[in-house]
Every structure is written in C-alpha cells, then in structure tokens.
CSV table of C-alpha atoms in Angstrom, one decimal:
chain,number,residue,atom,x,y,z
A,53,MET,CA,-34.2,35.7,-8.1
A,54,GLU,CA,-37.5,35.3,-9.8
A,55,ARG,CA,-40.4,35.6,-7.9
A,56,THR,CA,-42.4,32.4,-6.8
A,57,GLU,CA,-46.1,32.8,-8.3
A,58,ARG,CA,-48.6,33.3,-5.6
A,59,ARG,CA,-50.6,29.8,-5.0
A,60,VAL,CA,-53.2,30.7,-2.1
A,61,GLY,CA,-56.2,33.3,-2.6
A,62,THR,CA,-58.5,35.0,0.3
A,63,VAL,CA,-57.8,33.7,3.6
A,64,SER,CA,-59.3,33.6,6.9
A,65,ARG,CA,-59.0,33.3,10.2
A,66,GLY,CA,-60.3,32.6,13.9
A,67,ILE,CA,-58.5,35.4,15.9
A,68,ARG,CA,-58.4,34.2,20.4
A,69,CYS,CA,-59.3,37.0,22.0
A,70,PRO,CA,-59.7,37.8,26.0
A,71,ILE,CA,-63.2,37.2,27.3
A,72,ILE,CA,-64.6,40.6,27.4
A,73,ARG,CA,-66.7,42.5,30.1
A,74,LYS,CA,-69.1,45.7,30.5
A,75,GLY,CA,-66.5,48.7,29.8
A,76,ASP,CA,-63.6,46.5,28.4
A,77,ASP,CA,-61.9,49.0,25.4
A,78,LEU,CA,-62.6,46.8,23.0
A,79,ALA,CA,-60.8,48.9,19.9
A,80,GLU,CA,-57.4,48.3,22.9
A,81,LEU,CA,-58.2,44.6,22.5
A,82,VAL,CA,-59.3,44.1,19.4
A,83,THR,CA,-56.3,45.4,17.8
A,84,LYS,CA,-53.7,44.2,20.1
A,85,SER,CA,-55.1,40.3,19.2
A,86,VAL,CA,-55.1,40.7,15.6
A,87,LEU,CA,-51.7,42.1,15.8
A,88,GLU,CA,-50.1,39.5,18.0
A,89,ALA,CA,-51.4,36.9,15.9
A,90,SER,CA,-50.0,37.8,13.0
A,91,GLU,CA,-46.4,38.5,15.1
A,92,ILE,CA,-46.7,35.2,16.7
A,93,GLU,CA,-48.4,32.9,13.4
A,94,GLY,CA,-45.8,35.1,11.1
A,95,PHE,CA,-48.4,36.1,9.0
A,96,PRO,CA,-48.2,40.0,8.1
A,97,ILE,CA,-51.3,42.5,7.9
A,98,ASN,CA,-51.9,43.7,4.9
A,99,ASP,CA,-54.0,46.9,3.2
A,100,LYS,CA,-57.9,45.7,2.4
A,101,ASP,CA,-57.3,43.2,5.2
A,102,VAL,CA,-61.1,42.6,6.8
A,103,ILE,CA,-61.1,42.4,10.7
A,104,ALA,CA,-64.6,41.1,11.8
A,105,LEU,CA,-65.6,41.6,15.5
A,106,THR,CA,-69.1,39.3,16.2
A,107,GLU,CA,-71.5,41.8,17.6
A,108,SER,CA,-72.0,39.5,20.5
A,109,ILE,CA,-68.5,41.1,22.3
A,110,VAL,CA,-69.6,45.0,20.8
A,111,ALA,CA,-72.8,44.6,22.9
A,112,ARG,CA,-71.0,42.6,25.9
A,113,ALA,CA,-68.5,45.5,26.5
A,114,GLN,CA,-71.4,48.2,25.8
A,115,GLY,CA,-73.3,46.7,29.0
A,116,ASN,CA,-75.8,46.5,26.1
A,117,TYR,CA,-78.6,44.0,28.7
A,118,ALA,CA,-82.1,44.4,29.5
A,119,SER,CA,-83.6,42.4,31.4
A,120,VAL,CA,-87.3,40.5,31.4
A,121,ASP,CA,-89.4,43.0,33.3
A,122,ASN,CA,-87.2,45.8,31.7
A,123,ILE,CA,-89.3,44.6,28.8
A,124,ALA,CA,-92.5,43.8,30.5
A,125,ALA,CA,-92.4,47.4,31.8
A,126,ASP,CA,-91.5,48.7,28.1
A,127,VAL,CA,-94.5,46.6,26.8
A,128,LYS,CA,-97.1,47.2,29.8
A,129,ASN,CA,-96.0,51.4,28.7
A,130,LYS,CA,-96.6,50.8,25.1
A,131,LEU,CA,-99.9,48.4,24.9
A,132,GLY,CA,-101.6,49.3,27.6
A,133,GLY,CA,-101.2,45.7,29.4
A,134,ASP,CA,-104.3,44.3,29.4
A,135,THR,CA,-105.2,41.5,25.5
A,136,VAL,CA,-102.3,41.3,23.0
A,137,GLY,CA,-101.4,40.0,19.7
A,138,VAL,CA,-98.1,38.8,19.6
A,139,ILE,CA,-98.0,37.6,16.1
A,140,PHE,CA,-94.9,35.9,13.5
A,141,PRO,CA,-92.3,35.4,15.8
A,142,ILE,CA,-89.6,32.8,14.7
A,143,LEU,CA,-89.4,29.9,17.1
A,144,SER,CA,-86.2,29.8,19.3
A,145,ARG,CA,-85.1,29.4,23.0
A,146,ASN,CA,-81.7,31.7,22.8
A,147,ARG,CA,-83.7,34.5,20.6
A,148,PHE,CA,-87.4,35.2,21.2
A,149,ALA,CA,-88.7,33.0,24.5
A,150,ILE,CA,-87.0,35.6,26.7
A,151,CYS,CA,-88.8,38.1,25.2
A,152,LEU,CA,-92.1,36.5,25.0
A,153,ARG,CA,-91.3,35.9,29.1
A,154,GLY,CA,-91.3,39.6,29.2
A,155,ILE,CA,-94.0,40.7,27.1
A,156,ALA,CA,-96.5,37.9,28.4
A,157,LYS,CA,-95.1,39.7,31.8
A,158,GLY,CA,-96.3,43.0,30.5
A,159,CYS,CA,-100.1,41.4,29.4
A,160,LYS,CA,-103.4,40.5,31.2
A,161,LYS,CA,-103.8,37.8,27.3
A,162,ILE,CA,-102.1,37.0,25.1
A,163,VAL,CA,-103.4,35.6,21.5
A,164,LEU,CA,-100.3,34.4,20.2
A,165,MET,CA,-100.6,33.7,16.4
A,166,LEU,CA,-97.7,31.5,14.5
A,167,SER,CA,-97.0,31.6,10.8
A,168,TYR,CA,-97.6,28.3,9.1
A,169,PRO,CA,-96.0,25.8,8.3
A,170,SER,CA,-93.3,28.1,9.3
A,171,ASP,CA,-91.7,30.8,10.7
A,172,GLU,CA,-89.7,33.6,9.0
A,173,VAL,CA,-86.6,32.3,9.2
A,174,GLY,CA,-87.6,28.3,8.2
A,175,ASN,CA,-88.3,26.4,11.4
A,176,GLU,CA,-90.7,24.5,10.3
A,177,LEU,CA,-94.5,23.5,12.5
A,178,VAL,CA,-95.8,21.6,10.0
A,179,SER,CA,-94.0,20.2,6.8
A,180,LEU,CA,-95.5,21.2,3.3
A,181,ASP,CA,-96.7,17.5,2.4
A,182,LYS,CA,-98.4,17.2,6.1
A,183,ILE,CA,-100.6,20.4,4.7
A,184,ASP,CA,-101.0,19.5,1.5
A,185,GLU,CA,-102.2,16.2,2.4
A,186,ALA,CA,-104.9,17.8,4.8
A,187,GLY,CA,-105.6,20.1,2.2
A,188,VAL,CA,-105.5,23.0,4.2
A,189,ASN,CA,-104.8,26.4,2.3
A,190,PRO,CA,-102.3,28.0,5.0
A,191,TYR,CA,-102.1,31.1,2.5
A,192,SER,CA,-106.0,32.0,3.4
A,193,ASP,CA,-106.7,29.1,6.8
A,194,VAL,CA,-106.9,30.1,10.1
A,195,LEU,CA,-106.3,27.8,12.7
A,196,THR,CA,-107.6,26.7,15.8
A,197,LEU,CA,-104.6,25.3,18.3
A,198,GLU,CA,-107.7,22.4,18.4
A,199,LYS,CA,-107.6,22.1,14.9
A,200,TYR,CA,-103.9,22.3,14.5
A,201,ARG,CA,-103.3,19.3,16.7
A,202,GLU,CA,-106.2,17.1,15.0
A,203,LEU,CA,-104.7,17.5,12.0
A,204,PHE,CA,-101.3,17.3,12.3
A,205,GLY,CA,-100.7,16.3,16.5
A,206,GLU,CA,-97.7,16.9,17.9
A,207,ASN,CA,-95.1,18.3,15.6
A,208,LYS,CA,-91.0,18.6,17.7
A,209,HIS,CA,-88.1,21.0,16.1
A,210,PRO,CA,-85.7,18.0,14.4
A,211,PHE,CA,-82.9,20.1,15.2
A,212,THR,CA,-84.0,21.4,19.4
A,213,GLY,CA,-86.4,18.0,19.7
A,214,VAL,CA,-89.0,21.4,21.4
A,215,ASP,CA,-92.7,21.7,20.4
A,216,TYR,CA,-92.8,25.1,20.2
A,217,VAL,CA,-96.6,25.3,20.4
A,218,GLU,CA,-96.6,23.3,23.5
A,219,TYR,CA,-93.3,25.7,24.7
A,220,TYR,CA,-94.3,29.1,23.5
A,221,GLY,CA,-98.4,28.6,25.1
A,222,ASP,CA,-96.4,26.8,28.5
A,223,LEU,CA,-93.7,29.6,28.7
A,224,ILE,CA,-97.2,32.4,28.8
A,225,ARG,CA,-98.8,30.9,31.1
A,226,SER,CA,-96.2,30.4,33.9
A,227,CYS,CA,-96.0,34.1,34.0
A,228,GLY,CA,-99.2,34.2,35.2
A,229,THR,CA,-101.2,35.2,31.7
A,230,GLU,CA,-104.0,33.9,29.9
A,231,VAL,CA,-103.0,32.9,26.4
A,232,GLU,CA,-104.3,31.6,23.2
A,233,ILE,CA,-102.9,30.3,20.1
A,234,VAL,CA,-104.0,30.6,16.4
A,235,PHE,CA,-102.3,29.8,13.2
A,236,ALA,CA,-102.9,32.8,10.2
A,237,ASN,CA,-100.0,33.4,8.0
A,238,GLN,CA,-102.7,37.3,7.2
A,239,ALA,CA,-101.4,39.8,9.6
A,240,LYS,CA,-104.8,41.1,9.9
A,241,THR,CA,-107.0,38.2,10.9
A,242,ILE,CA,-105.2,38.7,14.2
A,243,LEU,CA,-107.6,41.9,14.7
A,244,ASN,CA,-110.2,39.5,15.0
A,245,TYR,CA,-109.0,39.0,18.3
A,246,THR,CA,-107.7,42.7,19.8
A,247,ASP,CA,-105.9,45.7,17.7
A,248,HIS,CA,-103.3,45.6,20.2
A,249,ILE,CA,-101.0,44.6,18.6
A,250,ILE,CA,-96.6,43.5,18.7
A,251,ASN,CA,-95.5,42.0,15.4
A,252,CYS,CA,-92.6,40.5,15.9
A,253,ASP,CA,-91.2,39.8,12.1
A,254,ILE,CA,-88.2,40.7,11.2
A,255,HIS,CA,-87.5,41.2,7.7
A,256,THR,CA,-91.2,41.8,6.7
A,257,ARG,CA,-92.1,44.3,9.9
A,258,ALA,CA,-92.6,47.7,8.1
A,259,ARG,CA,-95.1,45.3,5.7
A,260,THR,CA,-97.0,43.9,8.0
A,261,LYS,CA,-97.3,47.0,10.3
A,262,ARG,CA,-98.9,48.7,7.2
A,263,ILE,CA,-101.1,46.4,6.9
A,264,LEU,CA,-102.1,46.3,10.2
A,265,LEU,CA,-102.0,50.3,10.9
A,266,ALA,CA,-104.8,50.1,7.0
A,267,ALA,CA,-107.0,48.1,8.5
A,268,GLY,CA,-107.7,49.7,11.9
A,269,ALA,CA,-105.5,48.8,14.7
A,270,LYS,CA,-105.3,51.0,17.4
A,271,VAL,CA,-101.3,50.1,18.8
A,272,VAL,CA,-98.8,48.4,16.6
A,273,CYS,CA,-95.2,47.9,18.4
A,274,GLY,CA,-92.7,45.5,16.4
A,275,LEU,CA,-90.2,44.2,18.4
A,276,ASP,CA,-88.1,46.9,16.9
A,277,ASP,CA,-89.8,49.5,18.6
A,278,LEU,CA,-89.3,47.8,22.2
A,279,MET,CA,-86.7,48.6,24.6
A,280,THR,CA,-85.5,51.6,22.6
A,281,ALA,CA,-84.7,53.9,25.4
A,282,PRO,CA,-83.1,52.4,29.0
A,283,ILE,CA,-85.6,51.2,31.3
A,284,ASP,CA,-84.9,51.7,34.7
A,285,GLY,CA,-81.5,51.8,33.3
A,286,SER,CA,-81.4,48.7,30.9
A,287,GLY,CA,-79.3,48.6,28.1
A,288,TYR,CA,-81.8,49.7,24.8
A,289,ASN,CA,-81.4,49.6,21.0
A,290,ALA,CA,-82.5,53.3,19.6
A,291,LYS,CA,-82.5,51.8,16.2
A,292,TYR,CA,-83.3,48.2,16.3
A,293,GLY,CA,-85.1,47.6,20.0
A,294,LEU,CA,-85.2,43.9,21.1
A,295,LEU,CA,-84.4,42.8,17.0
A,296,GLY,CA,-81.0,40.9,16.9
A,297,SER,CA,-80.9,40.6,20.3
A,298,ASN,CA,-80.1,37.0,22.3
A,299,LYS,CA,-80.5,34.8,25.4
A,300,SER,CA,-78.3,36.1,28.3
A,301,THR,CA,-79.8,34.0,31.2
A,302,GLU,CA,-82.8,32.9,32.3
A,303,ASP,CA,-83.8,36.3,33.1
A,304,SER,CA,-82.1,38.5,31.0
A,305,ILE,CA,-81.6,39.3,26.9
A,306,LYS,CA,-78.3,40.9,25.4
A,307,LEU,CA,-79.4,43.6,23.1
A,308,PHE,CA,-78.3,44.4,19.6
A,309,PRO,CA,-75.4,46.5,19.7
A,310,ASN,CA,-75.6,50.2,19.9
A,311,GLU,CA,-74.5,52.1,17.1
A,312,CYS,CA,-70.4,51.0,16.5
A,313,ARG,CA,-69.6,52.9,13.8
A,314,ASP,CA,-66.6,55.1,15.8
A,315,LEU,CA,-65.3,51.7,17.0
A,316,VAL,CA,-64.7,50.0,13.4
A,317,LEU,CA,-63.1,53.7,13.0
A,318,ASP,CA,-60.6,53.8,16.0
A,319,ILE,CA,-60.0,49.7,15.4
A,320,GLN,CA,-59.0,50.7,11.2
A,321,ALA,CA,-56.9,54.1,13.3
A,322,ARG,CA,-54.7,52.4,16.0
A,323,VAL,CA,-54.3,49.1,13.2
A,324,LEU,CA,-52.9,51.6,10.8
A,325,LYS,CA,-51.0,53.8,13.7
A,326,ALA,CA,-49.3,50.5,13.9
A,327,THR,CA,-48.5,48.7,10.8
A,328,GLY,CA,-48.8,51.7,8.2
A,329,LYS,CA,-51.6,49.6,7.2
A,330,LYS,CA,-55.3,50.3,5.8
A,331,VAL,CA,-57.0,47.4,7.0
A,332,GLU,CA,-61.2,47.4,6.2
A,333,VAL,CA,-63.3,46.6,10.3
A,334,MET,CA,-66.8,45.4,10.4
A,335,VAL,CA,-69.1,44.2,13.1
A,336,TYR,CA,-71.3,41.1,12.3
A,337,GLY,CA,-74.3,39.1,13.8
A,338,ASP,CA,-75.9,36.5,11.7
A,339,GLY,CA,-74.8,35.1,8.4
A,340,ALA,CA,-77.3,34.8,5.3
A,341,PHE,CA,-77.4,31.4,4.3
A,342,LYS,CA,-80.5,28.6,3.9
A,343,ASP,CA,-79.3,25.3,5.6
A,344,PRO,CA,-80.7,22.7,3.1
A,345,GLN,CA,-81.6,19.9,5.4
A,346,GLY,CA,-83.4,22.1,8.2
A,347,LYS,CA,-84.6,24.5,5.5
A,348,ILE,CA,-83.8,27.3,7.8
A,349,TRP,CA,-82.5,30.9,6.7
A,350,GLU,CA,-80.0,31.6,9.1
A,351,LEU,CA,-80.8,35.8,9.5
A,352,ALA,CA,-82.5,36.2,12.3
A,353,ASP,CA,-80.9,39.4,12.8
A,354,PRO,CA,-82.2,42.7,11.5
A,355,VAL,CA,-79.1,43.1,9.3
A,356,VAL,CA,-76.0,41.3,9.0
A,357,SER,CA,-73.8,44.1,9.5
A,358,PRO,CA,-74.5,46.7,12.0
A,359,ALA,CA,-71.6,49.2,10.7
A,360,PHE,CA,-68.4,48.9,8.6
A,361,THR,CA,-65.6,50.7,7.5
A,362,ASP,CA,-66.2,52.8,3.9
A,363,GLY,CA,-64.0,50.2,2.5
A,364,LEU,CA,-66.8,47.5,2.4
A,365,VAL,CA,-69.9,49.4,1.1
A,366,GLY,CA,-71.3,47.8,-2.3
A,367,THR,CA,-71.2,44.5,-3.6
A,368,PRO,CA,-68.6,42.5,-5.6
A,369,ASN,CA,-68.0,43.5,-9.4
A,370,GLU,CA,-65.9,40.7,-10.3
A,371,LEU,CA,-65.7,38.9,-13.7
A,372,LYS,CA,-66.9,34.5,-13.9
A,373,LEU,CA,-63.4,33.2,-15.1
A,374,LYS,CA,-65.5,29.7,-16.2
A,375,TYR,CA,-67.1,32.0,-18.6
A,376,LEU,CA,-64.5,33.8,-19.8
A,377,ALA,CA,-62.9,30.6,-20.3
A,378,ASP,CA,-65.7,28.1,-22.1
A,379,ASN,CA,-66.7,31.6,-24.2
A,380,ASP,CA,-64.9,34.2,-25.3
A,381,TYR,CA,-61.5,32.7,-24.8
A,382,LYS,CA,-62.3,28.5,-26.0
A,383,ASP,CA,-60.1,27.9,-28.2
A,384,LEU,CA,-57.0,29.0,-25.5
A,385,SER,CA,-55.5,26.7,-23.5
A,386,GLY,CA,-52.1,27.3,-21.3
A,387,ASP,CA,-50.8,30.5,-20.3
A,388,GLU,CA,-52.1,32.0,-23.5
A,389,LEU,CA,-55.4,31.4,-21.7
A,390,LYS,CA,-54.2,32.7,-18.3
A,391,GLU,CA,-53.1,35.5,-19.8
A,392,ALA,CA,-56.1,36.5,-21.7
A,393,ILE,CA,-58.3,36.0,-18.6
A,394,SER,CA,-56.0,37.8,-16.9
A,395,ALA,CA,-56.5,41.0,-19.3
A,396,SER,CA,-60.1,41.3,-19.4
A,397,ILE,CA,-60.2,41.1,-15.2
A,398,ARG,CA,-57.4,44.2,-15.6
A,399,ALA,CA,-59.2,46.2,-18.7
A,400,LYS,CA,-63.6,45.7,-16.3
A,401,SER,CA,-63.9,49.1,-15.4
A,402,GLY,CA,-67.2,50.4,-13.3
A,403,SER,CA,-70.1,48.2,-13.0
A,404,LEU,CA,-70.0,45.1,-14.3
A,405,VAL,CA,-73.7,44.3,-14.1
A,406,GLY,CA,-75.5,43.3,-17.3
A,407,ASN,CA,-72.5,42.0,-19.1
A,408,MET,CA,-73.0,38.9,-19.7
A,409,ALA,CA,-69.3,37.4,-18.1
A,410,ALA,CA,-70.5,38.9,-14.8
A,411,GLN,CA,-73.4,36.1,-15.1
A,412,GLY,CA,-73.3,33.9,-12.0
A,413,THR,CA,-71.2,35.7,-9.6
A,414,THR,CA,-72.8,36.9,-6.2
A,415,PRO,CA,-74.9,40.0,-6.4
A,416,ARG,CA,-75.0,40.6,-2.5
A,417,GLN,CA,-73.6,43.5,-0.6
A,418,LEU,CA,-69.9,42.9,0.5
A,419,THR,CA,-70.8,42.8,3.9
A,420,ASP,CA,-73.2,40.1,3.6
A,421,LEU,CA,-70.9,37.9,1.8
A,422,ILE,CA,-67.4,38.4,4.5
A,423,GLY,CA,-70.2,38.4,7.6
A,424,SER,CA,-71.7,35.0,6.1
A,425,LEU,CA,-67.9,33.8,5.8
A,426,CYS,CA,-67.5,34.9,9.8
A,427,ASP,CA,-70.4,33.8,11.3
A,428,LEU,CA,-69.3,30.5,9.7
A,429,MET,CA,-65.8,30.7,10.4
A,430,SER,CA,-66.7,32.2,14.1
A,431,GLY,CA,-69.2,30.2,15.1
A,432,SER,CA,-71.6,30.2,17.7
A,433,GLY,CA,-70.1,27.7,20.3
A,434,ASP,CA,-67.1,27.6,22.2
A,435,LYS,CA,-64.0,27.9,19.8
A,436,GLY,CA,-63.1,31.6,21.3
A,437,THR,CA,-62.4,33.3,18.5
A,438,PRO,CA,-64.9,36.4,18.1
A,439,VAL,CA,-63.1,38.1,16.0
A,440,VAL,CA,-62.1,37.1,12.3
A,441,LEU,CA,-59.3,38.3,10.3
A,442,VAL,CA,-60.2,38.0,6.1
A,443,GLN,CA,-57.4,38.2,3.9
A,444,GLY,CA,-57.2,38.6,0.1
A,445,TYR,CA,-60.9,39.0,0.0
A,446,PHE,CA,-60.2,41.4,-3.0
A,447,ASP,CA,-58.0,39.6,-4.3
A,448,ASN,CA,-58.2,38.6,-8.4
A,449,TYR,CA,-56.7,36.1,-10.3
A,450,THR,CA,-54.0,38.8,-11.8
A,451,ASN,CA,-52.7,39.9,-8.1
C-alpha cells in the first residue's frame, strides 16, 4: 500500500499536569503526564520531540521562595541600610514591586531613578511623541519628579491602568522609607545623590555596573547580587539572585529556579527508558518577542531557558524555501520544483551563515525560539498546561 504523504509539520501541545508543590518529584510527574497524554490522545512520542517545562513549576518544586524581610536583611547587609540609589527598575507589580518592598525595608532612603520614556522591556512612562513636544533629550536630560509632572502629568500604563511613578513612590513610603524620584538614562547620574546603588536592569546590568564602578561608586549590587544565598532558611538563586523572580504573595516572591540541568537529563532518561525515544527537554521562562501595540519586549527573565539538553544547543540551520523558489528554481514548477528544493535541503551541510538561500531565516538560539513558542502556548493564566510538548520542530520539507 502506498504511504500517504505527511501534511503536518511542527505541532505543539499543552500538557495538563497536577498542581505542583514543594518537594514533588517533578521528573516523575512530568514524564507521567506526557506519556498519559500520548496514550489518551493517541499521538506517538518521537525522537527529537521537545518536552518543555515552565520555570515556575521547577522553582515551586524546589521550594525556591523568599520573603520581603529576607530581601530587606540582604539589602541592609550588603548596602549599609542608609541612602541607596535604586536605578533602572522595570515597571511591574508582578516582577518588581515585591522586590522593591524588600529593598525599601532595608534602607532609610531610596533615590529611585527611572529610565524614560520607557523601562528596559518597553513599558512606557511617557510617549516619545510627548518627549518630542516637550523638547526633552532623554539621553542627557535629568528630570525631577516635579519637572516630570509639570511636563507630562499623570501617565497610566495602557494595559494595567497603573501610574507606576505614583505606585512605586507610595510603596516605598508605606515601608517607612523616604523616597526621592528622578528620571535619567545615564547610570552615573545616580552618583549625584548616593554612592551605594542597586542597579535593577536585566540585560544591560554588566555594562551599568562597569560604568558606575568606573565613575567612583562605593557599592554596586545588581538584582543578580541579592538573594544569592539563603537568608534565615529562605530560597535563593546563586547565579541570578532576584532576577527572574515573580510575586508569590503580598509578602513573598518565587525566585528563578536554581540549577536544574539534572532535572532535564532525568526526564530525558525516563522517557527513553519508557519509550525507546530520545527526546529533548528544556526549562523555559519568558519568551523573547515584542508586542507591537504595547511595545513591550516580553523577556523580563535573565534568560529564556536556564537548562536544556544538548540537542537544543545552537541555532536553526535552514534554507529559505521562497528564496529557492523565486531565484534558483524560478523556472520550475510542480513535482519538478518540489524535487529540486528537496534535493537542496538534503544537500545542505555545515553552517549556512552567509549563504544567500538562508537569508531571512531566524538567527536566534533554538532555546529562545522554542521557549517563545512554549510561553505563548502555556500562557501565564489558567490554562493549566505548564508543560508543552513540541513535535516535528526539527523536521523539514523532505521529512
């Protein structure tokens, strides 16, 4: 009997799992959930399938939590507890507000320096159009809170309805801490106010630390330098500290998961033993993409994937089908065109960097691409699918 040609390429499935609690055997639960889904829904497990777990369930199984008081103790110990500059935080109730409460409780005064017109991930304090109208140069101009209000008034976030300038100021004062708010984009501006600084930027943090230390700062801590070890039995993250943390309760945060390479290897080994198939496994957090309406770049975690198996190292090595169809084989059609393109794909070898037929393919790490797909699949709400199974991702037109 003639084999029917495949009509489906990549497929991703959200896998429903039990609610994960501290101490759960996550490798067992994830493996069981994927295999049960395969049996109940009637799809096979294949070599090179990707099982992806949200960082949230990994951190929860690890019990990786810290309280506001834990953060305060670490801040006071590392920065002295007097006047501290808190610079370049993102505008987020989920991502930063609880951290800010802890920081405020560990200081007498905070000089809060906000980048403008937006934070690092694209949340706007004021639109570029308003900046232009006011004749302000955000690269060089330093604005006081009074000047900001005079020029721009109140600016509520379009999605949350929160005026973050007011919200962060009130939050700091509610901890019994004095606050002064300024707006600037040059890190060394904060040295006009204090030489003890917490830089809260994520992806630019190394540069910010270098600039501040070169300019004479006495103490500089990134968020990745806070909560790097347990405080009174708390959770911690040795590599990323407070980076990648999320609000858990009004008084605590869930930290980014600690080292979890062993976990992904364990799941890979369990699936191989149960099915004979070698799958790839990764842990993912935020995806890396930009919302064109809100202008928000999603990635507020330090990385998309903190742990993954070896088959997910690298970038795609693909040819652009439409380039081949429109250029190399523009005079072909039908089965002849299909066979010519298939032959080109089968013949590709080594890196395609610089090859014109690869232009326009996505030059990003596999873990960033697959993690972004999974983040969109699982969402951040009530879907109940903290594990995503991606099948056929490494297939091409010839498979």
